[in-house]
Short mmCIF file of N, CA, C and O in Angstrom, two decimals:
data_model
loop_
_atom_site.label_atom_id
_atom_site.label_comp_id
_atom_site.label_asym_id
_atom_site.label_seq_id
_atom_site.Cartn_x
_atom_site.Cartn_y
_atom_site.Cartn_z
N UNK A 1 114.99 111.78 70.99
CA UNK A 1 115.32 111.96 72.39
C UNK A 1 114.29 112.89 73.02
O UNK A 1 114.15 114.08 72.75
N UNK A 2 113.48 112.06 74.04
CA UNK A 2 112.85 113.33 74.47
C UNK A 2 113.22 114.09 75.81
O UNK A 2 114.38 114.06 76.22
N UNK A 3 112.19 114.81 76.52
CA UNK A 3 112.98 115.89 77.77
C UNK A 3 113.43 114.82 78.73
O UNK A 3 113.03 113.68 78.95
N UNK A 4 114.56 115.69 79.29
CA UNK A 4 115.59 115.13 80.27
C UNK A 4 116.02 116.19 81.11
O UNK A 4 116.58 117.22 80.76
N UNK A 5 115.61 115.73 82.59
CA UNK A 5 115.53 116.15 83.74
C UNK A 5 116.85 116.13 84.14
O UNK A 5 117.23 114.97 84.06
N UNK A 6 118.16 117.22 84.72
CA UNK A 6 118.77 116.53 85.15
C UNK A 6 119.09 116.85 86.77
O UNK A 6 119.98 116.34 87.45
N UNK A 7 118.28 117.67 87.11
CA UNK A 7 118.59 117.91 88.62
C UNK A 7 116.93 117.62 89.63
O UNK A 7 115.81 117.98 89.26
N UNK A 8 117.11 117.22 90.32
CA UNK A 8 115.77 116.94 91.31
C UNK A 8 114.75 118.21 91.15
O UNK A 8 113.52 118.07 91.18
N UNK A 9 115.47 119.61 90.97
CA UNK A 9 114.94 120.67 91.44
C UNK A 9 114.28 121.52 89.92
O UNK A 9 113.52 122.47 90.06
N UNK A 10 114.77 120.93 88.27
CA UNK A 10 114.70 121.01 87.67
C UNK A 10 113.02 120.35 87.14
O UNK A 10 111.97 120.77 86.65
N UNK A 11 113.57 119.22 87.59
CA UNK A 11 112.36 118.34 87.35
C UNK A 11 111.07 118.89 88.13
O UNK A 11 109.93 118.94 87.67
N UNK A 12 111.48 119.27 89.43
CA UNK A 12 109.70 119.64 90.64
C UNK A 12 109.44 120.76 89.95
O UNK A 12 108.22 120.92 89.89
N UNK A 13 110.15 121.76 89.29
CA UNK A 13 110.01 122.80 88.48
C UNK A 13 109.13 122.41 87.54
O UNK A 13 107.97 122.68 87.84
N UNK A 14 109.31 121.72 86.25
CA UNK A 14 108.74 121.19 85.82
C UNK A 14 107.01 120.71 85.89
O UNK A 14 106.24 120.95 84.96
N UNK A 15 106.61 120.04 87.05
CA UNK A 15 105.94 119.76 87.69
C UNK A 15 104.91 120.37 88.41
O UNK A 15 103.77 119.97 88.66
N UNK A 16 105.47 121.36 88.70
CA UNK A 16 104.92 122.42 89.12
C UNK A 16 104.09 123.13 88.12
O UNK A 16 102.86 123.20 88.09
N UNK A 17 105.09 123.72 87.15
CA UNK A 17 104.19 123.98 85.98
C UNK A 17 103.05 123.40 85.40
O UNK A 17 101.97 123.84 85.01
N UNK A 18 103.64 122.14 85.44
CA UNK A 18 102.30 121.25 84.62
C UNK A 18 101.14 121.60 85.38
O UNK A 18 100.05 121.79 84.84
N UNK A 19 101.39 121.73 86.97
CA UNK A 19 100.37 121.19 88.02
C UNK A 19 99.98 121.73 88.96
O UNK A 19 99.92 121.11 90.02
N UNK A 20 99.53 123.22 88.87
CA UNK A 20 99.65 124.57 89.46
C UNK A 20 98.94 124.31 90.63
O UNK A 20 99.41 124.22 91.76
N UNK A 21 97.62 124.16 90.23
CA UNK A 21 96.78 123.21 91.97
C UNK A 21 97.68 122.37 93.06
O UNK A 21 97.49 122.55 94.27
N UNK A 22 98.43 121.69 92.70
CA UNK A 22 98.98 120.99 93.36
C UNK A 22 100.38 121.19 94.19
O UNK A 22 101.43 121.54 93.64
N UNK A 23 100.29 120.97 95.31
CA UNK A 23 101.04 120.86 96.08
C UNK A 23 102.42 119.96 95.71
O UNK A 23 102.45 118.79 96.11
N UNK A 24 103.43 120.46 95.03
CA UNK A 24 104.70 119.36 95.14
C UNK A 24 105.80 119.82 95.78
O UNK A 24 106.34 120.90 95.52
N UNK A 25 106.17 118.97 96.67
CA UNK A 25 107.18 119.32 97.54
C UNK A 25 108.51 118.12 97.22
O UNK A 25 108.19 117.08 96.64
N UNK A 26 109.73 118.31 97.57
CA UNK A 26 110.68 117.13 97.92
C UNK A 26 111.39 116.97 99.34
O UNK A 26 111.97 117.89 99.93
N UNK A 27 111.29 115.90 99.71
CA UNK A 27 111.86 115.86 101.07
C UNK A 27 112.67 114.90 101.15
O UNK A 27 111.96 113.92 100.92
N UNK A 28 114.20 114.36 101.42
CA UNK A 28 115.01 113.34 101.66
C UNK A 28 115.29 113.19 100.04
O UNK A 28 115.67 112.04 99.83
N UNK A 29 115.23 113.89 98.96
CA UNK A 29 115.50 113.22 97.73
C UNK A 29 114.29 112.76 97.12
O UNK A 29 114.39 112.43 95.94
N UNK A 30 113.21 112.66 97.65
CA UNK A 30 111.80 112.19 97.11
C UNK A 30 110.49 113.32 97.08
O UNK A 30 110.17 114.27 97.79
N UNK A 31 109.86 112.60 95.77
CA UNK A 31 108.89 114.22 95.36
C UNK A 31 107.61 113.99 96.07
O UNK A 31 107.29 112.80 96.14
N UNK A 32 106.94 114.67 96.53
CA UNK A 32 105.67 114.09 97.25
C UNK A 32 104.67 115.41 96.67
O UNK A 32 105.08 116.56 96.76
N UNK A 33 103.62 115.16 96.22
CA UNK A 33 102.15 115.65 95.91
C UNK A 33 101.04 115.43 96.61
O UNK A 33 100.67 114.30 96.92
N UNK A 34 100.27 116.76 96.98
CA UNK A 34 99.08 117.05 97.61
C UNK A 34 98.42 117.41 96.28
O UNK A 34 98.39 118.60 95.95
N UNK A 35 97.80 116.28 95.34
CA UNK A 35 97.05 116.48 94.10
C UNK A 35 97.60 115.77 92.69
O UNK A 35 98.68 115.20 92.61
N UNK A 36 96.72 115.89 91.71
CA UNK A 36 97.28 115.29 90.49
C UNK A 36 98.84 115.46 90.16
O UNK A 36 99.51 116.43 90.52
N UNK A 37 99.25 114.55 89.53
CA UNK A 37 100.55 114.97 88.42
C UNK A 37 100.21 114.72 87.36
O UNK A 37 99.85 113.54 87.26
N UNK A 38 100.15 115.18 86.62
CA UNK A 38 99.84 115.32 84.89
C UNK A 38 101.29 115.63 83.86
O UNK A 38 101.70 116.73 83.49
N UNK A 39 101.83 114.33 83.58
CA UNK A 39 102.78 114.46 82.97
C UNK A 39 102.95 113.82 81.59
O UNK A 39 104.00 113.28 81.20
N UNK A 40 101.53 113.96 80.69
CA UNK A 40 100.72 113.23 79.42
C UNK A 40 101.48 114.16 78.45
O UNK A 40 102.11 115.21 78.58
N UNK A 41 101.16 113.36 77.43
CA UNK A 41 101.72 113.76 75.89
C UNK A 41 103.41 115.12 75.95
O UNK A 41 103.66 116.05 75.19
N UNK A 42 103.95 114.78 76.79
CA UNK A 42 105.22 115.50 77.04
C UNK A 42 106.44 114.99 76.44
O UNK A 42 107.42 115.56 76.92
N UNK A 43 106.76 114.07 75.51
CA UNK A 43 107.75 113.57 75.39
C UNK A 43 108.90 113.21 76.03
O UNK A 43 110.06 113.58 75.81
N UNK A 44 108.31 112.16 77.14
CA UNK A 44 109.14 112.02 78.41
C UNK A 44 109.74 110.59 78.11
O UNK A 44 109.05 109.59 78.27
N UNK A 45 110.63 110.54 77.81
CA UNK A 45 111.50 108.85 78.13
C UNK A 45 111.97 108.21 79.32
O UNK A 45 112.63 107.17 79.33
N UNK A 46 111.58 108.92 80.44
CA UNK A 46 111.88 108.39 81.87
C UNK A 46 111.01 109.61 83.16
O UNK A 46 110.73 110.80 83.02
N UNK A 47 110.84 108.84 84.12
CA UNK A 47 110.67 109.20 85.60
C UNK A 47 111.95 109.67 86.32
O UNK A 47 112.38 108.88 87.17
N UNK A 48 112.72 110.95 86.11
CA UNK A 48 113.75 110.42 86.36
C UNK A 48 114.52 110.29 88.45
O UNK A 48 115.62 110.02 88.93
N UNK A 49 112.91 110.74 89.15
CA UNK A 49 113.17 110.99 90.36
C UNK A 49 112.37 110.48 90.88
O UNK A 49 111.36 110.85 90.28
N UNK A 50 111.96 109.58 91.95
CA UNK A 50 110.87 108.84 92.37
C UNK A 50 110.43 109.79 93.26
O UNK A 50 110.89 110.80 93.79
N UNK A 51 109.32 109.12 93.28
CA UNK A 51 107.70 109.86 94.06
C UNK A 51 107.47 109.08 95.05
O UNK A 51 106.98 107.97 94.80
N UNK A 52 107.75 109.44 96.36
CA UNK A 52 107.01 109.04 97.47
C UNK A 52 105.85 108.97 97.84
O UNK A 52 105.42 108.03 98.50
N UNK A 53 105.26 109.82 97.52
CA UNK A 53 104.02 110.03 97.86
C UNK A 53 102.96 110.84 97.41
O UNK A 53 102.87 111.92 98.00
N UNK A 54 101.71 110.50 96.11
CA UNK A 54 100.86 111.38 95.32
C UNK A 54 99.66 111.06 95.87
O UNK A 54 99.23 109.91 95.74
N UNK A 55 98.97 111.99 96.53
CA UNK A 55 97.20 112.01 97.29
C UNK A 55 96.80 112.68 95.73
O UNK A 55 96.76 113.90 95.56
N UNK A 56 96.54 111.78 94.76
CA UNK A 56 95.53 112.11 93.75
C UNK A 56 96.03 111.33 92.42
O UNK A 56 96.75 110.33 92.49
N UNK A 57 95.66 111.78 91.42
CA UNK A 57 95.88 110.73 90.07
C UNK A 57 96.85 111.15 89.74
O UNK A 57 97.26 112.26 90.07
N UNK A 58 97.70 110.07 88.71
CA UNK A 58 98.78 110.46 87.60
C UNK A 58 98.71 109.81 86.67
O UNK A 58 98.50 108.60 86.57
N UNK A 59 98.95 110.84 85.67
CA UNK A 59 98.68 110.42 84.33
C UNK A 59 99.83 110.81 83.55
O UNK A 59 100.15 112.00 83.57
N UNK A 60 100.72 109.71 82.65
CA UNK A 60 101.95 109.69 82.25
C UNK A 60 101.75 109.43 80.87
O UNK A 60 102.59 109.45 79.97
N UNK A 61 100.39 109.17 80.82
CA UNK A 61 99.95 108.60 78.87
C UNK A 61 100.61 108.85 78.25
O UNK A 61 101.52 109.48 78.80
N UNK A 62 100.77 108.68 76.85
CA UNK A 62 101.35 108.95 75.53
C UNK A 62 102.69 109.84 75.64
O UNK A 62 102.94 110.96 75.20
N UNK A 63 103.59 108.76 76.56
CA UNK A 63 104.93 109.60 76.37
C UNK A 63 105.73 108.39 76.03
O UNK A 63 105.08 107.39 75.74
N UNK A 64 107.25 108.32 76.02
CA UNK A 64 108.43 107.29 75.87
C UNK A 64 108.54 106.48 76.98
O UNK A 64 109.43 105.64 76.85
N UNK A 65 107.81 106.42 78.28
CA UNK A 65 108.31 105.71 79.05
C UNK A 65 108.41 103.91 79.15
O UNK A 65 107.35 103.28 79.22
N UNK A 66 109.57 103.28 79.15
CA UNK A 66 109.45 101.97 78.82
C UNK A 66 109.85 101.71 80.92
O UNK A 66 110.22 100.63 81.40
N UNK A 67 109.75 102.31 81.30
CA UNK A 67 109.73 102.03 82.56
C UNK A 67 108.82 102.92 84.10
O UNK A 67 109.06 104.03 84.58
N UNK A 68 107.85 101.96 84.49
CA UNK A 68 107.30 102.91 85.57
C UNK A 68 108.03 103.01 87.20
O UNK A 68 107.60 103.51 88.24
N UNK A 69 109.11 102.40 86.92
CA UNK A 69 109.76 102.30 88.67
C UNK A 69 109.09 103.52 88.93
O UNK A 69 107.87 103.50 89.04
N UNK A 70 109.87 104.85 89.07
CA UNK A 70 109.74 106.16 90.07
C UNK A 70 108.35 106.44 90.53
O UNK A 70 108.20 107.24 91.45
N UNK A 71 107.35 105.87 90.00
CA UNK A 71 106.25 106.19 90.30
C UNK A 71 105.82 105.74 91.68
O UNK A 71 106.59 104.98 92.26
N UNK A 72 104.62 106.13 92.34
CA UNK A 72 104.85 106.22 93.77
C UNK A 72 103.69 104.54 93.58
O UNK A 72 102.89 104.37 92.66
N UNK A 73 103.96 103.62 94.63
CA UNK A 73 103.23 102.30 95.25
C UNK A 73 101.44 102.41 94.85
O UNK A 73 100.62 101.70 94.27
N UNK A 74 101.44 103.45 95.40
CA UNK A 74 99.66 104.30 95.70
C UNK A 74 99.54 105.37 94.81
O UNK A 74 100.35 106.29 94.67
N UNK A 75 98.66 105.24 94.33
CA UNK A 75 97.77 106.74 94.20
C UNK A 75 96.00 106.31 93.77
O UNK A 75 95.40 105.24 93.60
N UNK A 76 95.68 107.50 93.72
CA UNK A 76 93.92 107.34 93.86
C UNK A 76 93.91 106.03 92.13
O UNK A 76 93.51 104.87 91.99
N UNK A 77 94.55 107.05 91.13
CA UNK A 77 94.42 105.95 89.49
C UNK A 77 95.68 106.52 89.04
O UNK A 77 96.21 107.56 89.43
N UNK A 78 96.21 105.43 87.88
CA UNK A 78 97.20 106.08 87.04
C UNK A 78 96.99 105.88 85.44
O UNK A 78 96.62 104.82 84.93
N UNK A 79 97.22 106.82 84.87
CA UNK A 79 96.82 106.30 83.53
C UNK A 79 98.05 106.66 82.78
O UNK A 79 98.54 107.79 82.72
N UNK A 80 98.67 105.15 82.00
CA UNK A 80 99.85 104.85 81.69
C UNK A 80 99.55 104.58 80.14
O UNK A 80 100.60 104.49 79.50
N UNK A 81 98.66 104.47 79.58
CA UNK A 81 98.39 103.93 78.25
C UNK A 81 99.21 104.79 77.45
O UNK A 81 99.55 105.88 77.89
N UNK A 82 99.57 104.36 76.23
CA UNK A 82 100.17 104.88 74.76
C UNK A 82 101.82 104.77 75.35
O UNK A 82 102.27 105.90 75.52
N UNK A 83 102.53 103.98 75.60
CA UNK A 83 103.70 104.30 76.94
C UNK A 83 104.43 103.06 76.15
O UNK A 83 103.72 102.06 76.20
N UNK A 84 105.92 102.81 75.26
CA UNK A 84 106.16 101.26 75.18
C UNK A 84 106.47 100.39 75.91
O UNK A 84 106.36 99.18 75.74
N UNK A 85 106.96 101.03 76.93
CA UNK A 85 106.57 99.90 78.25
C UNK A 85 105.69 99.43 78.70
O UNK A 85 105.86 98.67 79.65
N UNK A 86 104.29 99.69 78.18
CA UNK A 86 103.01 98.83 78.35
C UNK A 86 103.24 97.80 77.50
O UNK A 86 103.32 97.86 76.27
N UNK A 87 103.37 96.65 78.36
CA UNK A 87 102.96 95.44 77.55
C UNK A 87 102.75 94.12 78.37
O UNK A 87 102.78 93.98 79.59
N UNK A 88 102.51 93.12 77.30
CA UNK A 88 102.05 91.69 78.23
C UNK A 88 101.00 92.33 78.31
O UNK A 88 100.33 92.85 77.41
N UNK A 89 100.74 92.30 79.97
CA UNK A 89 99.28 91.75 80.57
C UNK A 89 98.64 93.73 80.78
O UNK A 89 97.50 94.08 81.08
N UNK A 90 99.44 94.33 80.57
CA UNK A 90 99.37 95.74 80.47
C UNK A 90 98.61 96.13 79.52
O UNK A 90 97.41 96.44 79.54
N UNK A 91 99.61 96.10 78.41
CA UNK A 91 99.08 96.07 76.95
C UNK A 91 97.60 96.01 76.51
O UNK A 91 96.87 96.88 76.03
N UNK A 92 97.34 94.41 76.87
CA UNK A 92 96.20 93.99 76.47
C UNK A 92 94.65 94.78 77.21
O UNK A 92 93.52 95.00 76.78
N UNK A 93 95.31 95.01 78.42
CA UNK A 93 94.26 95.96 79.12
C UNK A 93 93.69 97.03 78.63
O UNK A 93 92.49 97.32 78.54
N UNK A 94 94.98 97.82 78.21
CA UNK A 94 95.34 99.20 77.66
C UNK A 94 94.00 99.20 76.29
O UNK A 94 92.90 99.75 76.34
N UNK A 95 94.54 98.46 75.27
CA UNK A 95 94.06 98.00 74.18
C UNK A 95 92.48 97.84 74.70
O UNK A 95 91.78 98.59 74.02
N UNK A 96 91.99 97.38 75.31
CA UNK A 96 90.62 97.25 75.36
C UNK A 96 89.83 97.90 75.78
O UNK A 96 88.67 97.55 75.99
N UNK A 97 90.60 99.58 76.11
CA UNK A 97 89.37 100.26 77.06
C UNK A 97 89.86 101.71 76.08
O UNK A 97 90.94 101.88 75.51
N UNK A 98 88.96 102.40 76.11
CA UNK A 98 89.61 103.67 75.12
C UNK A 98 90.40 104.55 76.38
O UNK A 98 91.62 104.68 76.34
N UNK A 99 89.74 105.01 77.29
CA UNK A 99 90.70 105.90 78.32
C UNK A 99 90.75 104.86 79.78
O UNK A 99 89.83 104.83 80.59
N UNK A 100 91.51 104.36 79.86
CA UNK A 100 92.39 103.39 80.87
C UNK A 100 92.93 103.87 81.87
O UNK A 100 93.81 104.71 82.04
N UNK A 101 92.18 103.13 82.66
CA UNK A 101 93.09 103.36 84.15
C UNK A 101 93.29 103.25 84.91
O UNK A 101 92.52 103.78 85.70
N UNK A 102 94.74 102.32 85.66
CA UNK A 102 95.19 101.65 86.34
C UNK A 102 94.96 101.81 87.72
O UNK A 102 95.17 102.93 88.18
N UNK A 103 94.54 100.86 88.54
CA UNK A 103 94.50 101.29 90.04
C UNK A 103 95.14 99.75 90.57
O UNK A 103 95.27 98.68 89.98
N UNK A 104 95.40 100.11 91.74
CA UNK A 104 96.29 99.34 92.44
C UNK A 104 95.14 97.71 92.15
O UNK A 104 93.91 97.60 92.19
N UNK A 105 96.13 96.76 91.88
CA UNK A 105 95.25 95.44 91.54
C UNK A 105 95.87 94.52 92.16
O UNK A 105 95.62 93.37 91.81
N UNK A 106 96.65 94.69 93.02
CA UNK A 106 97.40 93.42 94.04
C UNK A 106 97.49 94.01 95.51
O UNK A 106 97.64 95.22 95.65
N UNK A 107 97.43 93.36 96.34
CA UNK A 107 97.31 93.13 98.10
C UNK A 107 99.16 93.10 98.55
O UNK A 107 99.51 92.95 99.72
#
């Protein structure tokens, strides 16, 4: 079992720490960043609060997540690799590049 968030305010805490440069705020229930989120090799099994809005990269690598919903539409790149929810057409991407990373690939 890995960490588990269970309050909105717990989690930006969190976040914060990781991500001292950065600006994270929540507004309406949603987390919004002025800068990276760096939430790699943490033993995370979920997103558990969605992100409205990140002006910079996120990187979620090598944790439990078998799901990226919470993550925000946009950001500059995301790098999701080592994750078991990478797979299919993910996967194979992942697999072919040593440090991977996702940017928006559909209109």
């Amino acid at each position: 079992m890995g960490k588990e968030f269970k309050t909105i305010d717990e989690f930006v805490s969190y976040l914060r720490s990781r991500n001292r440069e950065s600006n994270i705020n929540v507004r309406k229930g949603e987390i919004y960043s002025i800068g990276d989120v760096r939430m790699y090799n943490d033993d995370i099994d979920k997103v558990p609060f969605k992100f409205e809005f990140v002006d910079g990269n996120i990187d979620v690598s090598n944790n439990n997540l078998k799901s990226f919903e919470f993550l925000p539409e946009d950001a500059k790149s995301y790098d999701i690799s080592g994750n078991p929810g990478v797979t299919g057409i993910l996967k194979e991407i992942t697999d072919k590049c040593s440090h991977w990373t996702f940017k928006k690939i559909y209109n």
